[in-house]
Structure formats: structure tokens, C-alpha cells
Short mmCIF file of C-alpha atoms in Angstrom, two decimals:
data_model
loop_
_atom_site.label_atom_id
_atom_site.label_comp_id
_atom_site.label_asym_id
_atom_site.label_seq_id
_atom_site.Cartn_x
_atom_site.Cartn_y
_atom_site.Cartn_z
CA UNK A 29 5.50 -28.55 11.85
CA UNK A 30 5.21 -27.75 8.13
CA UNK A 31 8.41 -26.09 8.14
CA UNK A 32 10.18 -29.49 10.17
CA UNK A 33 8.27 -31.72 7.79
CA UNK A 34 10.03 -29.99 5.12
CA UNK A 35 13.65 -30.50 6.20
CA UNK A 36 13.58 -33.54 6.33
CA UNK A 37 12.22 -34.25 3.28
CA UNK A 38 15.12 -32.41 1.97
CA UNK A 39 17.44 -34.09 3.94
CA UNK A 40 16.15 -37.18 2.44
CA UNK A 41 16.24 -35.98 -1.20
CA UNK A 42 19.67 -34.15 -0.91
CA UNK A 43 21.63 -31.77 -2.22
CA UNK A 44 22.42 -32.85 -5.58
CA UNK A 45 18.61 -32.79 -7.11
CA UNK A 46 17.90 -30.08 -9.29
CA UNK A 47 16.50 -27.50 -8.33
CA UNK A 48 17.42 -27.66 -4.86
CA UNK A 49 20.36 -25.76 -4.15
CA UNK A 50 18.88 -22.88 -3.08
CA UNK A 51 18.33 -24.95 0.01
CA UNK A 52 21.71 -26.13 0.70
CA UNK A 53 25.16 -24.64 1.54
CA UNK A 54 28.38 -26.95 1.94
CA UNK A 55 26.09 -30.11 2.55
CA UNK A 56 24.23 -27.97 4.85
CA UNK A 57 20.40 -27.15 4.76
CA UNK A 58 20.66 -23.31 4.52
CA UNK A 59 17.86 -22.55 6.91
CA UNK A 60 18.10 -18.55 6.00
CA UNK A 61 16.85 -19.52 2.17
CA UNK A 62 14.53 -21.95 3.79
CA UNK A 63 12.61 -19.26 6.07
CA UNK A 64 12.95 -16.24 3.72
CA UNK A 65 10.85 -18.47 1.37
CA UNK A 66 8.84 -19.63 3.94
CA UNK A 67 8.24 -15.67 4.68
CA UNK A 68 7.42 -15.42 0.52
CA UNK A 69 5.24 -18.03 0.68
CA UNK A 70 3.08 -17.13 3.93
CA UNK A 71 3.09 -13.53 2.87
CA UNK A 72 1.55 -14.69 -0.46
CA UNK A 73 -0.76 -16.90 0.58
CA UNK A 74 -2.00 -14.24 3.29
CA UNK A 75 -3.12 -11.92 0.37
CA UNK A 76 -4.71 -15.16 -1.48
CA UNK A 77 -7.02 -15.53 1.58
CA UNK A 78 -7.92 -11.74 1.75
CA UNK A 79 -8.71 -12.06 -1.73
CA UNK A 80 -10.97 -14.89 -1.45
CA UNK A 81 -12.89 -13.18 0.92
CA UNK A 82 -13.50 -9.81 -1.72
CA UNK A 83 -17.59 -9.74 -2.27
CA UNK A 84 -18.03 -6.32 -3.51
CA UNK A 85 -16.23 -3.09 -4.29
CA UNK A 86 -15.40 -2.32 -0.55
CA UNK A 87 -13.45 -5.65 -0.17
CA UNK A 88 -11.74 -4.66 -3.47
CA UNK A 89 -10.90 -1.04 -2.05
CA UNK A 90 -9.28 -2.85 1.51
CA UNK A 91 -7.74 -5.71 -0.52
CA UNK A 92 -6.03 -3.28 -2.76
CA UNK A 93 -4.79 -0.93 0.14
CA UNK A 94 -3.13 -3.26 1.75
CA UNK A 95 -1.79 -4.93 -1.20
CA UNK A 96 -0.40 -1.10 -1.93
CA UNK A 97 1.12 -1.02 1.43
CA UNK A 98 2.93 -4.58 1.05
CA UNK A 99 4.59 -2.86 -2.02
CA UNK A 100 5.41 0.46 -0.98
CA UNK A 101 6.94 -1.47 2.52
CA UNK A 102 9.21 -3.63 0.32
CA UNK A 103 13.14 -3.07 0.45
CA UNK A 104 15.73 -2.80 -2.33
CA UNK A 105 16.32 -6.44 -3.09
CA UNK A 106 13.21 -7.59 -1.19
CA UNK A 107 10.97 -9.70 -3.11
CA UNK A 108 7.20 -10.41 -2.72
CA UNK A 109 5.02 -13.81 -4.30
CA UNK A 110 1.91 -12.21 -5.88
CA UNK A 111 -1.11 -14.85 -6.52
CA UNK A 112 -2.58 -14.18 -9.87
CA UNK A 113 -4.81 -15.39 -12.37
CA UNK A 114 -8.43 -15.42 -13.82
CA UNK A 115 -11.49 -16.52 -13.55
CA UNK A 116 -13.54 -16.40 -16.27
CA UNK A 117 -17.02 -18.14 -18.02
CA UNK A 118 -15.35 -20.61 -19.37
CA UNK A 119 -12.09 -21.36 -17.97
CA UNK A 120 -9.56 -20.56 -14.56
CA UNK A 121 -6.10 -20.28 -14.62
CA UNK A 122 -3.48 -20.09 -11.81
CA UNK A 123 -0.32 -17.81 -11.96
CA UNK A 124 2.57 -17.04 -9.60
CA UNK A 125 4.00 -13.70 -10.10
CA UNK A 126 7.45 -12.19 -8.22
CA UNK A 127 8.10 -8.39 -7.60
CA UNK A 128 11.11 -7.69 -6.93
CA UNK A 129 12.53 -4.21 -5.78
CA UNK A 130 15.32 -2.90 -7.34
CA UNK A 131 17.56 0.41 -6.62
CA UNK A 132 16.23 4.15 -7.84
CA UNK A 133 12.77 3.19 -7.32
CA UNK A 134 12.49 0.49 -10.42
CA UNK A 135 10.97 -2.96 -9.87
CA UNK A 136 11.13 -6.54 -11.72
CA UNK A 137 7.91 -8.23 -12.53
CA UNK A 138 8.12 -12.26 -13.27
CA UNK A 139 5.53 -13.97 -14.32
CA UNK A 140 5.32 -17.71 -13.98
CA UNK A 141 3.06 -20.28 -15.52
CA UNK A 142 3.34 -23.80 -16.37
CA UNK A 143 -0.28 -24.76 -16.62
CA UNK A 144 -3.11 -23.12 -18.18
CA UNK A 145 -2.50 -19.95 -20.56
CA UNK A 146 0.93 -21.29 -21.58
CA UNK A 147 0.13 -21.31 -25.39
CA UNK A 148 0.00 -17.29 -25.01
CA UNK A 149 3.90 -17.17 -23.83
CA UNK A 150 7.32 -17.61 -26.58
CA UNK A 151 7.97 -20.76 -27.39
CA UNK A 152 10.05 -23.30 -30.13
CA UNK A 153 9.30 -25.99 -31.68
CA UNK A 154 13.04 -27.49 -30.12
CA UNK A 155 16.28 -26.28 -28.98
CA UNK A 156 18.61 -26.89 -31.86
CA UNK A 157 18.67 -29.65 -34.99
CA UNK A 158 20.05 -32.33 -32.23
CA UNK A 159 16.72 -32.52 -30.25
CA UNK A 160 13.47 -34.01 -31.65
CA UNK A 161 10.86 -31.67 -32.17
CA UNK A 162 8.60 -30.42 -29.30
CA UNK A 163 6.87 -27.29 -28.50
CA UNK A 164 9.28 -25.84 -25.68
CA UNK A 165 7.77 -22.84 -23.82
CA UNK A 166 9.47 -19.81 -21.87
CA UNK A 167 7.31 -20.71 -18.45
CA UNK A 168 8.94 -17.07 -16.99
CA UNK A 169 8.85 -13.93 -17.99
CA UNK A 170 10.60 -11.37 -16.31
CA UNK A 171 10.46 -7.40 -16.97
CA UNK A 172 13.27 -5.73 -15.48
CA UNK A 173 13.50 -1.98 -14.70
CA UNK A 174 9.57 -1.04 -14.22
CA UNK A 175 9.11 2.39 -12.76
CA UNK A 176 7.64 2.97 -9.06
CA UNK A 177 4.79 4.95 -10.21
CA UNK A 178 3.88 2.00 -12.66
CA UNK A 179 4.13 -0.72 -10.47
CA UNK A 180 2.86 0.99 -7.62
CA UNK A 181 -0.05 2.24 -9.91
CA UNK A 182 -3.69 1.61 -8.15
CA UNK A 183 -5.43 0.97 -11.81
CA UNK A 184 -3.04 -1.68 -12.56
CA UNK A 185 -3.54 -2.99 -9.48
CA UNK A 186 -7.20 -2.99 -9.37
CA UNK A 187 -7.55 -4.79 -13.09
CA UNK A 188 -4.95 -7.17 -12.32
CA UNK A 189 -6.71 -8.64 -8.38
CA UNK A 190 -10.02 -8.14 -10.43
CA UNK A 191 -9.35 -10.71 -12.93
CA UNK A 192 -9.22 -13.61 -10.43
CA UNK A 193 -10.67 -11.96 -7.32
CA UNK A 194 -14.01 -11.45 -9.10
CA UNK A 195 -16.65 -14.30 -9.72
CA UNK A 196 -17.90 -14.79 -13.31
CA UNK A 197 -21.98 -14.00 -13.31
#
């Protein structure tokens, strides 16, 4: 229903928005983007849910095994959404993050944020001497080339779910 609800929004919108090529071939709604992020976006939310449930240690220990599998399962050029985030005394933040798995065992890491946090990524105060000035900020980052054995590293892993998963005392 979602997934209807959504082409025809599209088809309403059309293809020359920005932003929304992805979704469209030759006038056409490309229905192979549309369901691969679909897939990204069910797959992501699935390990938001798990993670929600984490109450102790143990739920850490299962939510970080699977999460381990998820990566180890991916194929070259296959590319998972990762929730992320923190939770902390004083303030939450929201942050999407995209692995994506390259040849010879290397991975990319993007992080994306437009909200929260921001003021800790590059920025400029404009583009060049013909736009007025305003803070512009790099919303991605992306790290290409990260080794397997980094990215499929349980510590890194278990410090990065922790941040968000956990609930401040």
C-alpha cells in the first residue's frame, strides 16, 4: 500500500524535480530503484526496531550479532541504511549512515545529517564572492576505502549502537 501510495505521488510530482531521478528512467518510474530502496529502507528500519527493544547487555550482544551478520552478508556494490545517533542528558540527535561494500574487502562509510550535530561537520560561510553570506554545511561525509576488519570490527560496533541504543540514567 505504502509502496502504491508512493508511485503515485511521484507520478504526480514528476520527473523533472530535483532530486528525483533516481526514480525515473525515459519518463518511466524505474520500479528496480524504487524497491531496492524500499529493501534499504525496510532493512534499516528492521535494525531500528531491534534496537529499540535493547534493555541490557544481552540485547546489546544479539543486536550486535545480527547487525555483524547483515554486514558480513553484504555484496560488492551492495549497500545497507544504518540508523544512528545519540542519546544523551541533555540532547538526541538522529543520523542516517550508508555502508557500502566495495571490491578487495574495503567499505564506504557516509554519514548524513541535516539536523542536530551539524555545527560539528565542514562548512563556509558562502560559495564564492557572488552569493551573500551564509553558513553552508557539508550534510555528507563519506570515507571511502575502510578496511573489512575495521568496519566489520565488534568494538566499533558496540560504541557506535551504544550511543543511541542506550538510555541516559
Amino acid at each position: 500500500v505504502v509502496f502504491n501510495n508512493l508511485i503515485e505521488q511521484l507520478k504526480k510530482v514528476g520527473k523533472d524535480k530535483v532530486g528525483l531521478s533516481f526514480f525515473f528512467d525515459d519518463n518511466n518510474i524505474n520500479i528496480k530503484n524504487m524497491e531496492e530502496m524500499l529493501l534499504l529502507l525496510k532493512n534499516c528500519s528492521e535494525i531500528a526496531m531491534f534496537a529499540a527493544k535493547v534493555q541490557d547487555k544481552d540485547g546489546l550482544i544479539k543486536l550486535l550479532t545480527e547487525w555483524k551478520k547483515r554486514l558480513q552478508n553484504l555484496k560488492v556494490n551492495e549497500k545497507l541504511l544504518v540508523p544512528g545517533g545519540w542519546s544523551g542528558l541533555t540532547t538526541t540527535g538522529s543520523i542516517l549512515h550508508i555502508i557500502e561494500k566495495k571490491e578487495n574487502g574495503k567499505y564506504d562509510f557516509i554519514t548524513c545529517n541535516g539536523g542536530k550535530g551539524l555545527e560539528y561537520h565542514p562548512s563556509c560561510g558562502s560559495d564564492d564572492d557572488g552569493t551573500p553570506p551564509k553558513m553552508k554545511y557539508k550534510t555528507c561525509i563519506r570515507l571511502n576505502g575502510i578496511d573489512k576488519s575495521k568496519m566489520e570490527d565488534i568494538g566499533f560496533w558496540t560504541m557506535f549502537f551504544s550511543l543511541w541504543v542506550k538510555r541516559p540514567p
